[in-house]
PDB file of C-alpha atoms in Angstrom:
ATOM      1  CA  GLY F   1     -76.072-189.847  79.396  1.00  0.00           C
ATOM      2  CA  ALA F   2     -75.057-187.950  77.079  1.00  0.00           C
ATOM      3  CA  VAL F   3     -71.218-188.881  75.581  1.00  0.00           C
ATOM      4  CA  VAL F   4     -69.218-186.333  74.912  1.00  0.00           C
ATOM      5  CA  SER F   5     -65.879-186.515  73.193  1.00  0.00           C
ATOM      6  CA  GLN F   6     -62.897-184.562  72.783  1.00  0.00           C
ATOM      7  CA  HIS F   7     -60.155-185.042  71.186  1.00  0.00           C
ATOM      8  CA  PRO F   8     -57.454-184.732  71.731  1.00  0.00           C
ATOM      9  CA  SER F   9     -56.525-186.624  75.282  1.00  0.00           C
ATOM     10  CA  TRP F  10     -52.945-185.095  75.328  1.00  0.00           C
ATOM     11  CA  VAL F  11     -50.748-182.920  73.069  1.00  0.00           C
ATOM     12  CA  ILE F  12     -47.062-181.409  73.110  1.00  0.00           C
ATOM     13  CA  CYS F  13     -46.179-178.381  70.450  1.00  0.00           C
ATOM     14  CA  LYS F  14     -43.715-176.379  70.220  1.00  0.00           C
ATOM     15  CA  SER F  15     -44.073-172.681  71.144  1.00  0.00           C
ATOM     16  CA  GLY F  16     -45.823-170.168  68.757  1.00  0.00           C
ATOM     17  CA  THR F  17     -47.780-172.997  66.513  1.00  0.00           C
ATOM     18  CA  SER F  18     -51.148-173.777  66.550  1.00  0.00           C
ATOM     19  CA  VAL F  19     -53.300-176.402  68.746  1.00  0.00           C
ATOM     20  CA  LYS F  20     -57.140-177.310  67.810  1.00  0.00           C
ATOM     21  CA  ILE F  21     -58.965-178.783  70.197  1.00  0.00           C
ATOM     22  CA  GLU F  22     -62.335-180.752  69.340  1.00  0.00           C
ATOM     23  CA  CYS F  23     -65.478-180.614  70.521  1.00  0.00           C
ATOM     24  CA  ARG F  24     -67.675-183.104  69.986  1.00  0.00           C
ATOM     25  CA  SER F  25     -71.750-184.520  71.426  1.00  0.00           C
ATOM     26  CA  LEU F  26     -72.355-187.687  70.090  1.00  0.00           C
ATOM     27  CA  ASP F  27     -75.396-188.702  71.437  1.00  0.00           C
ATOM     28  CA  PHE F  28     -77.035-185.216  71.317  1.00  0.00           C
ATOM     29  CA  GLN F  29     -77.422-182.082  69.529  1.00  0.00           C
ATOM     30  CA  ALA F  30     -75.526-178.482  71.700  1.00  0.00           C
ATOM     31  CA  THR F  31     -77.555-175.639  70.392  1.00  0.00           C
ATOM     32  CA  THR F  32     -74.520-174.403  73.209  1.00  0.00           C
ATOM     33  CA  MET F  33     -71.129-175.453  74.189  1.00  0.00           C
ATOM     34  CA  PHE F  34     -68.542-173.573  77.020  1.00  0.00           C
ATOM     35  CA  TRP F  35     -64.515-174.391  76.506  1.00  0.00           C
ATOM     36  CA  TYR F  36     -62.987-174.300  80.336  1.00  0.00           C
ATOM     37  CA  ARG F  37     -59.422-173.936  81.382  1.00  0.00           C
ATOM     38  CA  GLN F  38     -58.102-175.373  84.457  1.00  0.00           C
ATOM     39  CA  PHE F  39     -54.547-174.892  86.173  1.00  0.00           C
ATOM     40  CA  PRO F  40     -52.691-177.949  88.229  1.00  0.00           C
ATOM     41  CA  LYS F  41     -55.081-176.915  91.789  1.00  0.00           C
ATOM     42  CA  GLN F  42     -57.333-175.073  90.353  1.00  0.00           C
ATOM     43  CA  SER F  43     -60.754-174.543  89.806  1.00  0.00           C
ATOM     44  CA  LEU F  44     -62.808-174.120  85.865  1.00  0.00           C
ATOM     45  CA  MET F  45     -62.097-171.603  84.307  1.00  0.00           C
ATOM     46  CA  LEU F  46     -64.651-170.225  81.829  1.00  0.00           C
ATOM     47  CA  MET F  47     -63.478-169.080  78.741  1.00  0.00           C
ATOM     48  CA  ALA F  48     -65.788-168.595  76.172  1.00  0.00           C
ATOM     49  CA  THR F  49     -69.698-169.963  75.666  1.00  0.00           C
ATOM     50  CA  SER F  50     -70.472-171.129  71.865  1.00  0.00           C
ATOM     51  CA  ASN F  51     -72.571-171.170  69.958  1.00  0.00           C
ATOM     52  CA  GLU F  52     -73.544-172.809  67.226  1.00  0.00           C
ATOM     53  CA  GLY F  53     -74.129-170.972  63.631  1.00  0.00           C
ATOM     54  CA  SER F  54     -73.169-167.733  65.706  1.00  0.00           C
ATOM     55  CA  LYS F  55     -69.631-165.951  67.212  1.00  0.00           C
ATOM     56  CA  ALA F  56     -68.993-166.888  71.002  1.00  0.00           C
ATOM     57  CA  THR F  57     -68.875-164.856  73.541  1.00  0.00           C
ATOM     58  CA  TYR F  58     -65.701-164.624  75.136  1.00  0.00           C
ATOM     59  CA  GLU F  59     -65.022-164.465  79.035  1.00  0.00           C
ATOM     60  CA  GLN F  60     -63.338-161.526  79.942  1.00  0.00           C
ATOM     61  CA  GLY F  61     -59.111-161.113  80.160  1.00  0.00           C
ATOM     62  CA  VAL F  62     -59.862-164.304  76.856  1.00  0.00           C
ATOM     63  CA  GLU F  63     -58.014-162.810  73.931  1.00  0.00           C
ATOM     64  CA  LYS F  64     -60.752-163.685  71.141  1.00  0.00           C
ATOM     65  CA  ASP F  65     -57.394-164.188  68.381  1.00  0.00           C
ATOM     66  CA  LYS F  66     -55.631-165.922  70.605  1.00  0.00           C
ATOM     67  CA  PHE F  67     -58.511-168.673  71.564  1.00  0.00           C
ATOM     68  CA  LEU F  68     -60.585-168.502  68.022  1.00  0.00           C
ATOM     69  CA  ILE F  69     -63.467-170.697  68.723  1.00  0.00           C
ATOM     70  CA  ASN F  70     -65.593-172.182  65.935  1.00  0.00           C
ATOM     71  CA  HIS F  71     -69.261-173.845  66.003  1.00  0.00           C
ATOM     72  CA  ALA F  72     -69.775-175.441  63.117  1.00  0.00           C
ATOM     73  CA  SER F  73     -72.706-177.165  63.444  1.00  0.00           C
ATOM     74  CA  LEU F  74     -75.013-178.550  66.313  1.00  0.00           C
ATOM     75  CA  THR F  75     -71.794-181.166  66.765  1.00  0.00           C
ATOM     76  CA  LEU F  76     -68.983-180.582  66.802  1.00  0.00           C
ATOM     77  CA  SER F  77     -67.264-176.899  68.452  1.00  0.00           C
ATOM     78  CA  THR F  78     -63.743-176.439  68.131  1.00  0.00           C
ATOM     79  CA  LEU F  79     -60.940-174.766  69.780  1.00  0.00           C
ATOM     80  CA  THR F  80     -57.979-173.682  67.977  1.00  0.00           C
ATOM     81  CA  VAL F  81     -55.251-172.669  70.455  1.00  0.00           C
ATOM     82  CA  THR F  82     -52.904-169.664  68.161  1.00  0.00           C
ATOM     83  CA  SER F  83     -49.048-168.882  68.425  1.00  0.00           C
ATOM     84  CA  ALA F  84     -49.271-170.756  72.069  1.00  0.00           C
ATOM     85  CA  HIS F  85     -46.371-169.893  74.159  1.00  0.00           C
ATOM     86  CA  PRO F  86     -46.094-172.315  77.273  1.00  0.00           C
ATOM     87  CA  GLU F  87     -48.387-170.035  79.643  1.00  0.00           C
ATOM     88  CA  ASP F  88     -51.109-171.323  77.800  1.00  0.00           C
ATOM     89  CA  SER F  89     -50.235-175.360  78.959  1.00  0.00           C
ATOM     90  CA  SER F  90     -53.204-176.177  80.931  1.00  0.00           C
ATOM     91  CA  PHE F  91     -56.019-177.958  80.920  1.00  0.00           C
ATOM     92  CA  TYR F  92     -58.989-177.304  78.787  1.00  0.00           C
ATOM     93  CA  ILE F  93     -62.533-178.824  79.232  1.00  0.00           C
ATOM     94  CA  CYS F  94     -65.592-178.586  77.411  1.00  0.00           C
ATOM     95  CA  SER F  95     -68.923-179.583  77.999  1.00  0.00           C
ATOM     96  CA  ALA F  96     -71.685-179.251  76.708  1.00  0.00           C
ATOM     97  CA  ARG F  97     -75.994-178.590  76.704  1.00  0.00           C
ATOM     98  CA  VAL F  98     -79.328-181.592  75.652  1.00  0.00           C
ATOM     99  CA  ARG F  99     -80.024-178.596  72.365  1.00  0.00           C
ATOM    100  CA  GLY F 100     -84.288-177.980  73.834  1.00  0.00           C
ATOM    101  CA  THR F 101     -82.860-177.651  77.990  1.00  0.00           C
ATOM    102  CA  SER F 102     -81.842-174.454  78.909  1.00  0.00           C
ATOM    103  CA  GLY F 103     -80.126-174.632  82.809  1.00  0.00           C
ATOM    104  CA  THR F 104     -82.289-177.289  83.720  1.00  0.00           C
ATOM    105  CA  GLY F 105     -80.106-180.115  83.835  1.00  0.00           C
ATOM    106  CA  GLU F 106     -76.461-181.088  83.741  1.00  0.00           C
ATOM    107  CA  LEU F 107     -73.658-179.634  81.717  1.00  0.00           C
ATOM    108  CA  PHE F 108     -71.528-183.039  80.265  1.00  0.00           C
ATOM    109  CA  PHE F 109     -67.991-182.531  79.913  1.00  0.00           C
ATOM    110  CA  GLY F 110     -65.538-183.835  77.429  1.00  0.00           C
ATOM    111  CA  GLU F 111     -62.541-185.672  78.432  1.00  0.00           C
ATOM    112  CA  GLY F 112     -59.851-182.425  79.023  1.00  0.00           C
ATOM    113  CA  SER F 113     -56.935-181.736  76.480  1.00  0.00           C
ATOM    114  CA  ARG F 114     -54.572-181.712  78.680  1.00  0.00           C
ATOM    115  CA  LEU F 115     -51.605-178.801  75.862  1.00  0.00           C
ATOM    116  CA  THR F 116     -48.049-178.764  77.111  1.00  0.00           C
ATOM    117  CA  VAL F 117     -46.357-176.132  75.105  1.00  0.00           C
ATOM    118  CA  LEU F 118     -42.436-176.177  75.845  1.00  0.00           C
TER     119      LEU F 118
ATOM    120  CA  GLY N   1     -69.884-160.007  90.073  1.00  0.00           C
ATOM    121  CA  GLN N   2     -69.419-163.286  90.496  1.00  0.00           C
ATOM    122  CA  ASN N   3     -68.289-164.948  94.110  1.00  0.00           C
ATOM    123  CA  ILE N   4     -68.442-169.001  94.971  1.00  0.00           C
ATOM    124  CA  ASP N   5     -66.805-170.473  98.203  1.00  0.00           C
ATOM    125  CA  GLN N   6     -65.562-173.131  99.739  1.00  0.00           C
ATOM    126  CA  PRO N   7     -63.238-174.670 101.658  1.00  0.00           C
ATOM    127  CA  THR N   8     -60.227-176.069  99.520  1.00  0.00           C
ATOM    128  CA  GLU N   9     -59.302-179.143 101.535  1.00  0.00           C
ATOM    129  CA  MET N  10     -60.387-181.610 103.761  1.00  0.00           C
ATOM    130  CA  THR N  11     -59.480-184.612 105.231  1.00  0.00           C
ATOM    131  CA  ALA N  12     -62.350-188.089 106.674  1.00  0.00           C
ATOM    132  CA  THR N  13     -61.831-190.989 107.456  1.00  0.00           C
ATOM    133  CA  GLU N  14     -63.371-193.481 105.885  1.00  0.00           C
ATOM    134  CA  GLY N  15     -66.956-195.013 106.546  1.00  0.00           C
ATOM    135  CA  ALA N  16     -67.381-191.496 108.704  1.00  0.00           C
ATOM    136  CA  ILE N  17     -69.665-188.638 107.138  1.00  0.00           C
ATOM    137  CA  VAL N  18     -68.391-185.412 106.062  1.00  0.00           C
ATOM    138  CA  GLN N  19     -70.276-182.383 104.574  1.00  0.00           C
ATOM    139  CA  ILE N  20     -68.771-179.564 102.146  1.00  0.00           C
ATOM    140  CA  ASN N  21     -69.987-176.889 102.031  1.00  0.00           C
ATOM    141  CA  CYS N  22     -70.397-173.623  98.971  1.00  0.00           C
ATOM    142  CA  THR N  23     -71.416-169.986 100.375  1.00  0.00           C
ATOM    143  CA  TYR N  24     -71.997-167.681  96.872  1.00  0.00           C
ATOM    144  CA  GLN N  25     -72.778-164.249  96.429  1.00  0.00           C
ATOM    145  CA  THR N  26     -73.923-164.178  92.347  1.00  0.00           C
ATOM    146  CA  SER N  27     -76.019-162.022  90.398  1.00  0.00           C
ATOM    147  CA  GLY N  28     -79.016-164.156  89.657  1.00  0.00           C
ATOM    148  CA  PHE N  29     -79.490-167.468  90.499  1.00  0.00           C
ATOM    149  CA  ASN N  30     -80.932-170.379  88.721  1.00  0.00           C
ATOM    150  CA  GLY N  31     -79.282-173.457  90.033  1.00  0.00           C
ATOM    151  CA  LEU N  32     -76.920-175.554  91.925  1.00  0.00           C
ATOM    152  CA  PHE N  33     -74.018-178.462  90.629  1.00  0.00           C
ATOM    153  CA  TRP N  34     -71.718-180.014  91.835  1.00  0.00           C
ATOM    154  CA  TYR N  35     -69.245-182.075  90.184  1.00  0.00           C
ATOM    155  CA  GLN N  36     -66.178-184.178  91.263  1.00  0.00           C
ATOM    156  CA  GLN N  37     -63.191-184.585  89.733  1.00  0.00           C
ATOM    157  CA  HIS N  38     -60.365-186.601  90.299  1.00  0.00           C
ATOM    158  CA  ALA N  39     -57.786-185.262  89.279  1.00  0.00           C
ATOM    159  CA  GLY N  40     -56.402-185.936  85.715  1.00  0.00           C
ATOM    160  CA  GLU N  41     -59.937-186.728  84.869  1.00  0.00           C
ATOM    161  CA  ALA N  42     -63.503-184.090  82.918  1.00  0.00           C
ATOM    162  CA  PRO N  43     -65.663-183.277  86.107  1.00  0.00           C
ATOM    163  CA  THR N  44     -68.744-185.739  86.300  1.00  0.00           C
ATOM    164  CA  PHE N  45     -72.264-184.561  87.522  1.00  0.00           C
ATOM    165  CA  LEU N  46     -73.367-185.062  90.969  1.00  0.00           C
ATOM    166  CA  SER N  47     -76.534-183.542  91.808  1.00  0.00           C
ATOM    167  CA  TYR N  48     -78.319-180.450  90.785  1.00  0.00           C
ATOM    168  CA  ASN N  49     -80.823-178.114  92.873  1.00  0.00           C
ATOM    169  CA  VAL N  50     -82.831-175.317  91.774  1.00  0.00           C
ATOM    170  CA  LEU N  51     -85.448-175.142  95.044  1.00  0.00           C
ATOM    171  CA  ASP N  52     -84.687-175.001  98.279  1.00  0.00           C
ATOM    172  CA  GLY N  53     -84.064-177.977 100.046  1.00  0.00           C
ATOM    173  CA  LEU N  54     -82.332-181.274 100.810  1.00  0.00           C
ATOM    174  CA  GLU N  55     -81.734-183.853  97.911  1.00  0.00           C
ATOM    175  CA  GLU N  56     -81.010-187.691  98.643  1.00  0.00           C
ATOM    176  CA  LYS N  57     -78.999-189.332  95.591  1.00  0.00           C
ATOM    177  CA  GLY N  58     -77.330-193.264  97.249  1.00  0.00           C
ATOM    178  CA  ARG N  59     -74.625-191.849  99.618  1.00  0.00           C
ATOM    179  CA  PHE N  60     -74.600-188.614  98.260  1.00  0.00           C
ATOM    180  CA  SER N  61     -77.028-185.416 100.009  1.00  0.00           C
ATOM    181  CA  SER N  62     -77.099-182.182  98.462  1.00  0.00           C
ATOM    182  CA  PHE N  63     -78.670-179.541 100.268  1.00  0.00           C
ATOM    183  CA  LEU N  64     -79.757-175.517  98.770  1.00  0.00           C
ATOM    184  CA  SER N  65     -80.710-172.421 100.609  1.00  0.00           C
ATOM    185  CA  ARG N  66     -81.110-169.607  98.346  1.00  0.00           C
ATOM    186  CA  SER N  67     -81.645-167.555 101.083  1.00  0.00           C
ATOM    187  CA  LYS N  68     -78.950-167.766 102.840  1.00  0.00           C
ATOM    188  CA  GLY N  69     -76.329-167.962  98.773  1.00  0.00           C
ATOM    189  CA  TYR N  70     -75.579-171.780 101.005  1.00  0.00           C
ATOM    190  CA  SER N  71     -75.045-175.317  99.659  1.00  0.00           C
ATOM    191  CA  TYR N  72     -73.252-178.374 100.901  1.00  0.00           C
ATOM    192  CA  LEU N  73     -72.562-181.680  99.424  1.00  0.00           C
ATOM    193  CA  LEU N  74     -72.802-184.661 102.204  1.00  0.00           C
ATOM    194  CA  LEU N  75     -71.601-187.291 101.506  1.00  0.00           C
ATOM    195  CA  LYS N  76     -72.075-190.774 103.467  1.00  0.00           C
ATOM    196  CA  GLU N  77     -70.472-193.780 104.022  1.00  0.00           C
ATOM    197  CA  LEU N  78     -66.362-192.172 102.820  1.00  0.00           C
ATOM    198  CA  GLN N  79     -65.058-194.679 100.495  1.00  0.00           C
ATOM    199  CA  MET N  80     -61.603-194.373  99.522  1.00  0.00           C
ATOM    200  CA  LYS N  81     -62.552-193.352  96.337  1.00  0.00           C
ATOM    201  CA  ASP N  82     -64.343-190.826  97.358  1.00  0.00           C
ATOM    202  CA  SER N  83     -60.850-189.047  97.456  1.00  0.00           C
ATOM    203  CA  ALA N  84     -61.297-185.992  94.725  1.00  0.00           C
ATOM    204  CA  SER N  85     -62.265-183.013  94.450  1.00  0.00           C
ATOM    205  CA  TYR N  86     -65.609-181.705  94.455  1.00  0.00           C
ATOM    206  CA  LEU N  87     -66.398-178.509  92.638  1.00  0.00           C
ATOM    207  CA  CYS N  88     -69.482-176.046  93.929  1.00  0.00           C
ATOM    208  CA  ALA N  89     -70.708-174.674  90.116  1.00  0.00           C
ATOM    209  CA  VAL N  90     -73.571-171.350  90.188  1.00  0.00           C
ATOM    210  CA  GLU N  91     -75.931-171.414  87.290  1.00  0.00           C
ATOM    211  CA  THR N  92     -77.402-167.691  86.923  1.00  0.00           C
ATOM    212  CA  GLY N  93     -78.320-164.737  84.097  1.00  0.00           C
ATOM    213  CA  GLY N  94     -80.811-165.429  80.442  1.00  0.00           C
ATOM    214  CA  SER N  95     -78.031-168.151  79.252  1.00  0.00           C
ATOM    215  CA  TYR N  96     -77.639-170.108  81.944  1.00  0.00           C
ATOM    216  CA  ILE N  97     -74.507-170.060  81.962  1.00  0.00           C
ATOM    217  CA  PRO N  98     -71.865-171.413  84.886  1.00  0.00           C
ATOM    218  CA  THR N  99     -70.026-169.820  87.898  1.00  0.00           C
ATOM    219  CA  PHE N 100     -67.518-172.851  88.771  1.00  0.00           C
ATOM    220  CA  GLY N 101     -65.818-172.438  92.890  1.00  0.00           C
ATOM    221  CA  ARG N 102     -62.881-173.546  93.077  1.00  0.00           C
ATOM    222  CA  GLY N 103     -62.808-176.731  94.428  1.00  0.00           C
ATOM    223  CA  THR N 104     -62.135-178.735  97.439  1.00  0.00           C
ATOM    224  CA  SER N 105     -59.911-181.227  97.751  1.00  0.00           C
ATOM    225  CA  LEU N 106     -61.135-184.681  99.893  1.00  0.00           C
ATOM    226  CA  ILE N 107     -58.635-186.873 101.356  1.00  0.00           C
ATOM    227  CA  VAL N 108     -60.243-190.132 102.391  1.00  0.00           C
ATOM    228  CA  HIS N 109     -58.160-192.057 104.454  1.00  0.00           C
ATOM    229  CA  PRO N 110     -58.547-195.494 106.642  1.00  0.00           C
TER     230      PRO N 110
END
């Protein structure tokens, strides 16, 4: 199956700093990638839909200036948590679909990135 | 809005059969996913249902009734490694964006 790689797997940072998380589709092109956030024992909450070559579409309640998403190529999307605070500590997961499919198959998930803000 | 409901937690015995239900009320419907997620890991794909009926894949089967807004995941011959969270996700809209339920934590005991 298709492989999505997410980096870093875990990161610890100081409050007020910015953290960038990368999501790469390794063996396929992904026109659309999704960024999710997951708190302990909670489900995946969609933060935004990342579209290659255009602005991301954010879900209601998600601050676009705080969670910057860039989808510069068909294989890479990045999520930058700006001026991170302890409440931003969470598990961030990206997912992607193979280019050319639209809801006709599975989402491929990255390994997830666990962010801890001190 | 989208509403997806599944039980929070279930327990079952090794070797038994367990059925995890998912009901949904959504604006539109394209398809329904089931994912398995072990603690601290990313979800892994189990099934995707578009049409009504039962789809069997090894020990796992998934059922869908679109008219009832209902799906279930059936796990047979349970193994200890099946202890995980099972996420139901409904795909809607022209962008086929999936919305996830809260997940059902399944505990398999000897």
